[in-house]
Coordinates of C-alpha atoms in Angstrom, one line a residue:
Chain F
M1 CA 51.2 4.5 28.1
K2 CA 53.7 7.2 27.7
S3 CA 51.8 9.8 29.6
V4 CA 51.0 7.5 32.5
L5 CA 54.7 6.7 33.0
C6 CA 55.6 10.4 32.7
I7 CA 52.9 11.3 35.3
L8 CA 54.1 8.7 37.7
F9 CA 57.8 9.8 37.3
T10 CA 56.9 13.5 37.9
F11 CA 54.6 12.6 40.8
G12 CA 57.4 10.4 42.4
L13 CA 59.8 13.3 42.0
W14 CA 57.3 15.7 43.7
L15 CA 57.0 13.3 46.6
L16 CA 60.7 13.0 47.1
L17 CA 61.2 16.7 46.9
T18 CA 58.4 17.8 49.3
W19 CA 58.8 14.8 51.6
S20 CA 55.3 15.2 53.0
L21 CA 52.3 12.8 53.0
D22 CA 49.8 15.6 53.9
P23 CA 46.7 15.0 51.7
K24 CA 46.7 18.6 50.5
V25 CA 50.3 18.5 49.4
V26 CA 49.8 15.1 47.7
G27 CA 46.7 16.3 45.9
V28 CA 48.4 19.5 44.6
G29 CA 51.3 17.3 43.5
L30 CA 49.1 14.8 41.6
M31 CA 47.4 17.8 39.8
M32 CA 50.7 19.4 38.9
A33 CA 52.1 16.1 37.7
I34 CA 49.2 15.6 35.4
L35 CA 49.4 19.2 34.2
V36 CA 53.1 19.2 33.6
A37 CA 53.2 15.7 31.9
T38 CA 50.3 16.8 29.6
L39 CA 51.4 20.3 28.7
L40 CA 55.1 19.6 28.4
A41 CA 54.8 16.1 26.8
H42 CA 57.3 17.0 24.0
I43 CA 60.1 17.5 26.6
Y44 CA 59.9 14.0 28.0
P45 CA 61.8 11.1 26.4
D46 CA 60.0 9.4 23.5
N47 CA 60.1 5.9 24.6
P48 CA 59.8 5.8 28.4
H49 CA 58.7 2.2 28.4
K50 CA 62.3 1.3 27.7
A51 CA 63.0 2.1 31.3
L52 CA 60.8 -0.9 32.4
D53 CA 63.2 -3.4 30.8
P54 CA 65.4 -5.0 33.5
R55 CA 68.2 -5.8 31.1
R56 CA 68.8 -2.1 30.6
W57 CA 68.9 -1.5 34.4
F58 CA 71.5 -4.4 34.6
W59 CA 73.7 -2.8 32.1
A60 CA 73.2 0.6 33.7
C61 CA 74.3 -0.9 37.1
I62 CA 77.5 -2.2 35.4
Y63 CA 78.0 1.2 33.6
F64 CA 77.7 3.3 36.7
P65 CA 80.7 2.0 38.8
Y66 CA 82.8 1.9 35.7
F67 CA 81.9 5.5 35.0
L68 CA 82.6 6.4 38.6
V69 CA 86.1 4.9 38.5
L70 CA 87.0 6.9 35.3
C71 CA 85.6 10.0 36.9
I72 CA 87.9 9.7 39.9
K73 CA 90.8 8.9 37.6
S74 CA 90.0 12.1 35.6
N75 CA 90.0 14.1 38.8
L76 CA 93.4 12.8 39.8
D77 CA 94.6 13.6 36.3
V78 CA 93.4 17.2 36.6
A79 CA 95.0 17.4 40.1
Y80 CA 98.3 16.3 38.6
R81 CA 98.1 18.9 35.7
V82 CA 97.1 21.7 38.0
L83 CA 99.6 21.2 40.8
H84 CA 102.5 20.6 38.4
P85 CA 104.5 23.8 38.2
D86 CA 104.9 23.6 34.4
L87 CA 101.3 22.9 33.6
P88 CA 101.9 19.9 31.4
I89 CA 99.0 20.4 28.9
R90 CA 98.8 20.0 25.1
P91 CA 95.2 20.9 24.3
G92 CA 93.3 20.8 21.1
I93 CA 89.9 20.1 19.6
V94 CA 89.5 16.8 17.8
K95 CA 86.6 15.4 15.9
I96 CA 85.2 11.9 16.6
R97 CA 82.4 9.9 15.2
T98 CA 79.9 7.8 17.2
R99 CA 77.6 4.9 16.1
L100 CA 75.0 5.8 18.7
T101 CA 71.9 7.3 17.1
S102 CA 69.2 8.1 19.8
E103 CA 69.3 11.5 21.4
M104 CA 69.3 10.1 24.9
A105 CA 72.3 7.9 24.2
K106 CA 74.2 10.8 22.6
T107 CA 73.4 13.0 25.6
F108 CA 74.8 10.5 28.0
L109 CA 77.8 9.8 25.9
A110 CA 78.6 13.5 25.8
N111 CA 78.1 13.8 29.5
S112 CA 80.4 10.8 30.2
I113 CA 83.0 12.2 27.8
T114 CA 82.9 15.5 29.7
L115 CA 83.4 13.9 33.1
T116 CA 86.2 11.4 32.1
P117 CA 89.9 12.0 31.9
G118 CA 91.0 15.1 29.8
T119 CA 88.1 15.3 27.4
M120 CA 85.3 17.6 27.1
T121 CA 82.5 17.9 24.5
V122 CA 82.4 21.1 22.7
D123 CA 79.9 20.6 19.9
I124 CA 77.6 17.8 18.5
V125 CA 76.6 17.9 14.8
G126 CA 74.7 14.8 13.9
Q127 CA 76.9 11.8 14.6
D128 CA 80.0 14.0 14.9
L129 CA 81.3 15.1 18.3
Y130 CA 83.9 17.8 18.7
I131 CA 86.0 17.1 21.8
H132 CA 88.4 19.4 23.6
W133 CA 91.2 17.2 24.7
I134 CA 93.7 18.6 27.3
N135 CA 96.5 16.2 26.2
V136 CA 96.0 15.1 22.6
H137 CA 97.4 11.7 21.6
G138 CA 97.4 10.1 18.2
V139 CA 97.0 11.8 14.8
D140 CA 93.9 10.8 12.9
A141 CA 90.2 10.7 13.6
E142 CA 90.0 6.8 13.9
E143 CA 92.7 6.8 16.7
H144 CA 90.9 9.6 18.5
T145 CA 87.6 7.8 18.3
R146 CA 89.1 4.6 19.4
R147 CA 90.7 6.3 22.5
I148 CA 87.7 8.4 23.6
V149 CA 84.4 6.7 22.6
R150 CA 85.1 3.0 22.7
P151 CA 85.1 2.7 26.5
F152 CA 81.5 3.9 26.6
E153 CA 79.9 3.0 23.3
G154 CA 79.1 -0.6 23.8
L155 CA 77.7 -0.2 27.3
L156 CA 75.6 2.9 26.4
R157 CA 74.2 1.0 23.3
R158 CA 73.0 -1.7 25.6
V159 CA 71.5 0.7 28.0
F160 CA 69.8 3.2 25.8
E161 CA 69.1 1.7 22.4
Chain B
M1 CA 82.0 4.8 62.5
S2 CA 79.8 5.9 59.7
E3 CA 80.3 9.5 60.6
T4 CA 84.0 9.0 60.2
I5 CA 83.6 7.6 56.7
A6 CA 81.2 10.6 55.8
Q7 CA 83.9 12.9 57.2
W8 CA 86.6 11.3 54.9
I9 CA 84.3 11.5 51.9
I10 CA 83.4 15.1 52.6
G11 CA 87.2 15.9 53.1
V12 CA 88.2 14.3 49.8
G13 CA 85.3 16.1 48.0
L14 CA 86.5 19.4 49.5
M15 CA 90.1 18.7 48.2
F16 CA 88.8 18.1 44.7
D17 CA 86.8 21.3 44.9
L18 CA 89.9 23.3 45.8
L19 CA 91.9 21.8 43.1
G20 CA 89.3 22.5 40.6
C21 CA 89.1 26.1 41.6
L22 CA 92.9 26.3 41.5
G23 CA 92.7 25.0 37.9
L24 CA 90.1 27.7 37.2
V25 CA 92.7 30.2 38.3
R26 CA 95.9 28.7 36.8
L27 CA 95.0 27.2 33.4
P28 CA 95.4 29.3 30.3
D29 CA 92.2 29.5 28.3
V30 CA 88.4 29.1 28.6
Y31 CA 88.2 25.5 27.6
N32 CA 91.0 24.2 29.9
R33 CA 89.5 26.2 32.7
L34 CA 86.1 24.6 31.9
Q35 CA 87.7 21.2 32.0
A36 CA 89.3 21.5 35.3
G37 CA 86.5 23.3 36.9
T38 CA 83.6 21.1 35.7
K39 CA 85.3 17.7 36.3
C40 CA 86.7 18.5 39.8
V41 CA 83.8 20.6 41.2
T42 CA 81.2 18.2 39.9
L43 CA 82.8 15.1 41.5
G44 CA 83.8 17.2 44.6
T45 CA 80.3 18.5 45.2
C46 CA 78.8 15.1 44.5
M47 CA 81.1 13.6 47.2
I48 CA 80.1 16.3 49.6
M49 CA 76.4 15.4 49.0
F50 CA 77.2 11.7 49.3
G51 CA 78.8 12.5 52.6
T52 CA 75.7 14.4 53.7
F53 CA 73.7 11.3 52.7
L54 CA 75.8 9.1 55.0
Y55 CA 75.4 11.6 57.8
G56 CA 71.7 11.6 57.2
V57 CA 71.4 7.8 57.2
A58 CA 73.4 6.8 60.1
A59 CA 74.9 9.5 62.3
L60 CA 71.9 11.7 62.6
D61 CA 69.0 9.6 61.4
R62 CA 67.4 12.1 59.1
P63 CA 65.8 10.3 56.1
Q64 CA 64.6 13.5 54.4
M65 CA 68.1 15.0 54.3
A66 CA 69.6 11.7 53.1
V67 CA 67.2 11.2 50.2
Q68 CA 67.3 14.8 49.1
A69 CA 71.1 14.8 49.2
L70 CA 71.2 11.8 46.8
L71 CA 68.7 13.5 44.6
C72 CA 70.7 16.7 44.6
A73 CA 73.8 14.7 43.7
V74 CA 72.0 13.1 40.8
F75 CA 70.9 16.5 39.6
V76 CA 74.4 18.0 39.8
L77 CA 75.8 15.0 38.0
L78 CA 73.4 15.4 35.2
T79 CA 73.2 19.1 34.8
S80 CA 76.8 20.1 35.3
P81 CA 78.3 18.5 32.1
V82 CA 75.4 19.9 30.1
A83 CA 76.1 23.3 31.4
A84 CA 79.8 22.9 30.5
H85 CA 78.8 21.8 27.0
A86 CA 76.6 24.8 26.6
I87 CA 79.2 27.2 27.8
A88 CA 81.9 25.6 25.5
R89 CA 79.8 25.8 22.5
G90 CA 78.7 29.4 23.3
A91 CA 82.3 30.4 23.8
Y92 CA 83.4 28.8 20.6
R93 CA 80.6 30.4 18.6
A94 CA 81.4 33.7 20.4
G95 CA 84.9 33.6 19.1
A96 CA 86.9 32.7 22.2
R97 CA 90.3 31.6 20.9
L98 CA 92.1 28.4 22.0
W99 CA 95.4 28.9 23.8
E100 CA 98.5 29.6 21.7
G101 CA 99.9 26.1 22.5
S102 CA 97.0 24.2 21.2
V103 CA 97.9 21.6 18.7
I104 CA 94.8 20.9 16.6
D105 CA 91.4 22.5 16.0
R106 CA 89.1 20.4 13.9
L107 CA 86.0 22.5 14.9
G108 CA 87.6 25.7 13.6
E109 CA 88.6 23.9 10.3
D110 CA 85.0 22.7 9.9
L111 CA 83.4 26.0 10.8
H112 CA 85.5 28.6 9.0
G113 CA 88.5 26.9 7.6
V114 CA 91.2 28.2 9.9
R115 CA 94.2 26.3 10.9
P116 CA 95.2 25.9 14.6
P117 CA 97.5 28.5 16.2
A118 CA 100.5 26.2 16.4
E119 CA 100.5 25.3 12.6
R120 CA 99.9 28.9 11.7
A121 CA 102.9 31.2 10.8
E122 CA 100.9 34.5 11.2
P123 CA 97.4 35.1 12.5
A124 CA 94.9 33.8 9.9
D125 CA 92.2 36.3 8.9
Q126 CA 88.9 35.2 10.5
P127 CA 85.6 36.8 9.9
A128 CA 85.4 40.1 11.7
A129 CA 82.4 39.0 13.9
V130 CA 84.2 36.3 15.8
H131 CA 86.7 38.8 17.3
H132 CA 84.4 39.9 20.1
F133 CA 85.8 38.2 23.1
T134 CA 89.4 37.9 21.9
E135 CA 90.9 41.1 23.3
S136 CA 92.5 40.3 26.5
E137 CA 93.3 42.6 29.4
S138 CA 96.8 44.1 29.2
Chain P
M1 CA 79.6 23.2 65.8
S2 CA 82.0 20.5 65.1
P3 CA 85.5 21.7 64.1
F4 CA 85.5 19.5 61.0
L5 CA 82.5 21.2 59.5
V6 CA 84.1 24.7 60.2
F7 CA 87.2 23.4 58.4
V8 CA 85.2 22.3 55.4
A9 CA 83.2 25.6 55.3
G10 CA 86.4 27.4 55.3
G11 CA 87.8 25.4 52.5
L12 CA 84.6 25.9 50.4
L13 CA 84.8 29.6 51.0
L14 CA 88.5 29.6 49.8
A15 CA 87.4 27.8 46.7
A16 CA 84.5 30.3 46.2
A17 CA 87.1 33.2 46.6
M18 CA 89.1 31.6 43.8
C19 CA 86.0 31.6 41.6
L20 CA 85.4 35.2 42.5
L21 CA 89.0 36.0 41.5
R22 CA 88.3 34.5 38.1
I23 CA 85.1 36.4 37.8
G24 CA 86.9 39.6 38.5
R25 CA 90.0 39.0 36.5
G26 CA 88.6 36.8 33.6
P27 CA 89.7 38.6 30.4
T28 CA 86.7 37.5 28.5
A29 CA 82.9 36.9 29.0
P30 CA 83.1 33.2 28.6
D31 CA 85.7 33.0 31.5
R32 CA 83.3 34.7 33.7
T33 CA 80.4 32.5 32.7
V34 CA 82.5 29.4 33.6
A35 CA 83.4 30.8 37.0
I36 CA 79.7 31.7 37.7
D37 CA 78.6 28.3 36.9
I38 CA 81.1 26.7 39.1
L39 CA 80.3 29.1 42.0
G40 CA 76.7 27.9 41.7
T41 CA 77.7 24.3 42.1
L42 CA 80.0 25.1 45.0
M43 CA 77.1 26.9 46.8
A44 CA 74.8 23.9 46.5
G45 CA 77.5 22.0 48.3
F46 CA 77.7 24.6 51.0
C47 CA 73.9 24.3 51.5
C48 CA 74.4 20.6 52.2
L49 CA 77.0 21.5 54.8
L50 CA 74.5 24.0 56.4
A51 CA 71.9 21.2 56.5
I52 CA 74.3 19.0 58.5
W53 CA 75.4 21.8 60.7
T54 CA 72.1 23.4 61.7
G55 CA 70.1 20.2 61.6
Q56 CA 67.4 21.8 59.4
D57 CA 66.2 19.7 56.5
F58 CA 64.9 22.6 54.3
Y59 CA 68.5 23.5 53.5
M60 CA 68.5 20.5 51.2
S61 CA 65.5 21.9 49.3
I62 CA 67.6 25.1 48.9
A63 CA 70.5 23.1 47.7
I64 CA 68.3 21.4 44.9
A65 CA 66.6 24.6 43.9
W66 CA 69.9 26.4 43.8
S67 CA 71.6 23.9 41.6
L68 CA 68.7 23.8 39.1
V69 CA 68.3 27.6 38.9
S70 CA 72.1 27.9 38.6
F71 CA 71.9 25.4 35.6
I72 CA 69.2 27.4 33.9
G73 CA 71.0 30.6 34.4
T74 CA 74.2 29.2 33.0
I75 CA 72.3 27.8 29.9
A76 CA 70.7 31.3 29.4
L77 CA 74.1 32.9 29.6
A78 CA 75.7 30.4 27.1
K79 CA 72.8 31.0 24.7
Y80 CA 73.4 34.8 25.1
L81 CA 77.1 34.3 24.3
E82 CA 76.2 32.1 21.3
G83 CA 73.7 34.5 19.9
R84 CA 75.8 37.6 20.5
Q85 CA 77.6 37.7 17.2
Y86 CA 74.4 37.6 15.3
D87 CA 72.9 40.4 17.1
E88 CA 75.5 43.0 16.6

């Protein structure tokens, strides 16, 4: 089951990248997809059948525009800080804790944090994330966690776990 | 019509790219530069690619360019934050210091028990190995 | 071709020049790594512009390949930075 899904995904990627329906190209692509998905099976996600669940796709469709809005807000925030003559920054590295457990969800959480206003993931140790924050608010870890992680955690848990 | 929308999107993306690179030049330390650069250049380049997609769909009718532009935007959106994360981690482990005005450094406290520069009266003694990249040009 | 594309190409070259300034001036190795990473992403965007401009679809393949190779190169540089203190 897992290998079939991985082969299909790799083969689809090949078709999109080469954009050719020439039988030779398609044949080589099929062979390469089988080879890659078999030899590098440990790199692919462990439970690819989760991607077939329509509910996950529904939540992903809600997540994406939300993420995009935050991303544009973060860009305007950076633009303000860069163009301001005094550079109004107050940076620091804070530590937060997430309740997500699967690797995929944590990866996407870290990526989302990096692209949203003022925060960037520096290191991940187990469930703890170290976040570089360009303008630190609040004093303790709970408040940092509430401000940084809460916007994403619920949606990401529905999408990936 | 669609071409006009594509041009606006590409123009806004270009503006974000320029601001990101300006941040890369102006901001004081590695982590702040990484923030400005990664956020702005990722979204800016993705907007340029989305503009290319619109061009390919409507104005010029080239499906290959449109699909591959979307694919490229997805790749950039996925890989760029991971690269930023890797650089930040590598820079911290290599001993790149935070800017003097930084207010808090939990990672440093957890890694080798130093307090952040703002709370420190005099430079705390760190292990000698982490001083590699801290000498700045005079 | 169209003046708009020339304008955008000029803007991207200006951004790339700022990255080069940071590569040249950056006091430490991580600064240069950041600038190299960002330069790679910018150049992938530039390849998209070339694809519109010249009407050749293969420039999009170049953009995809460039962004992926730049990503792998950045990861390698970051690993090198991270491992450096153990080597010496």
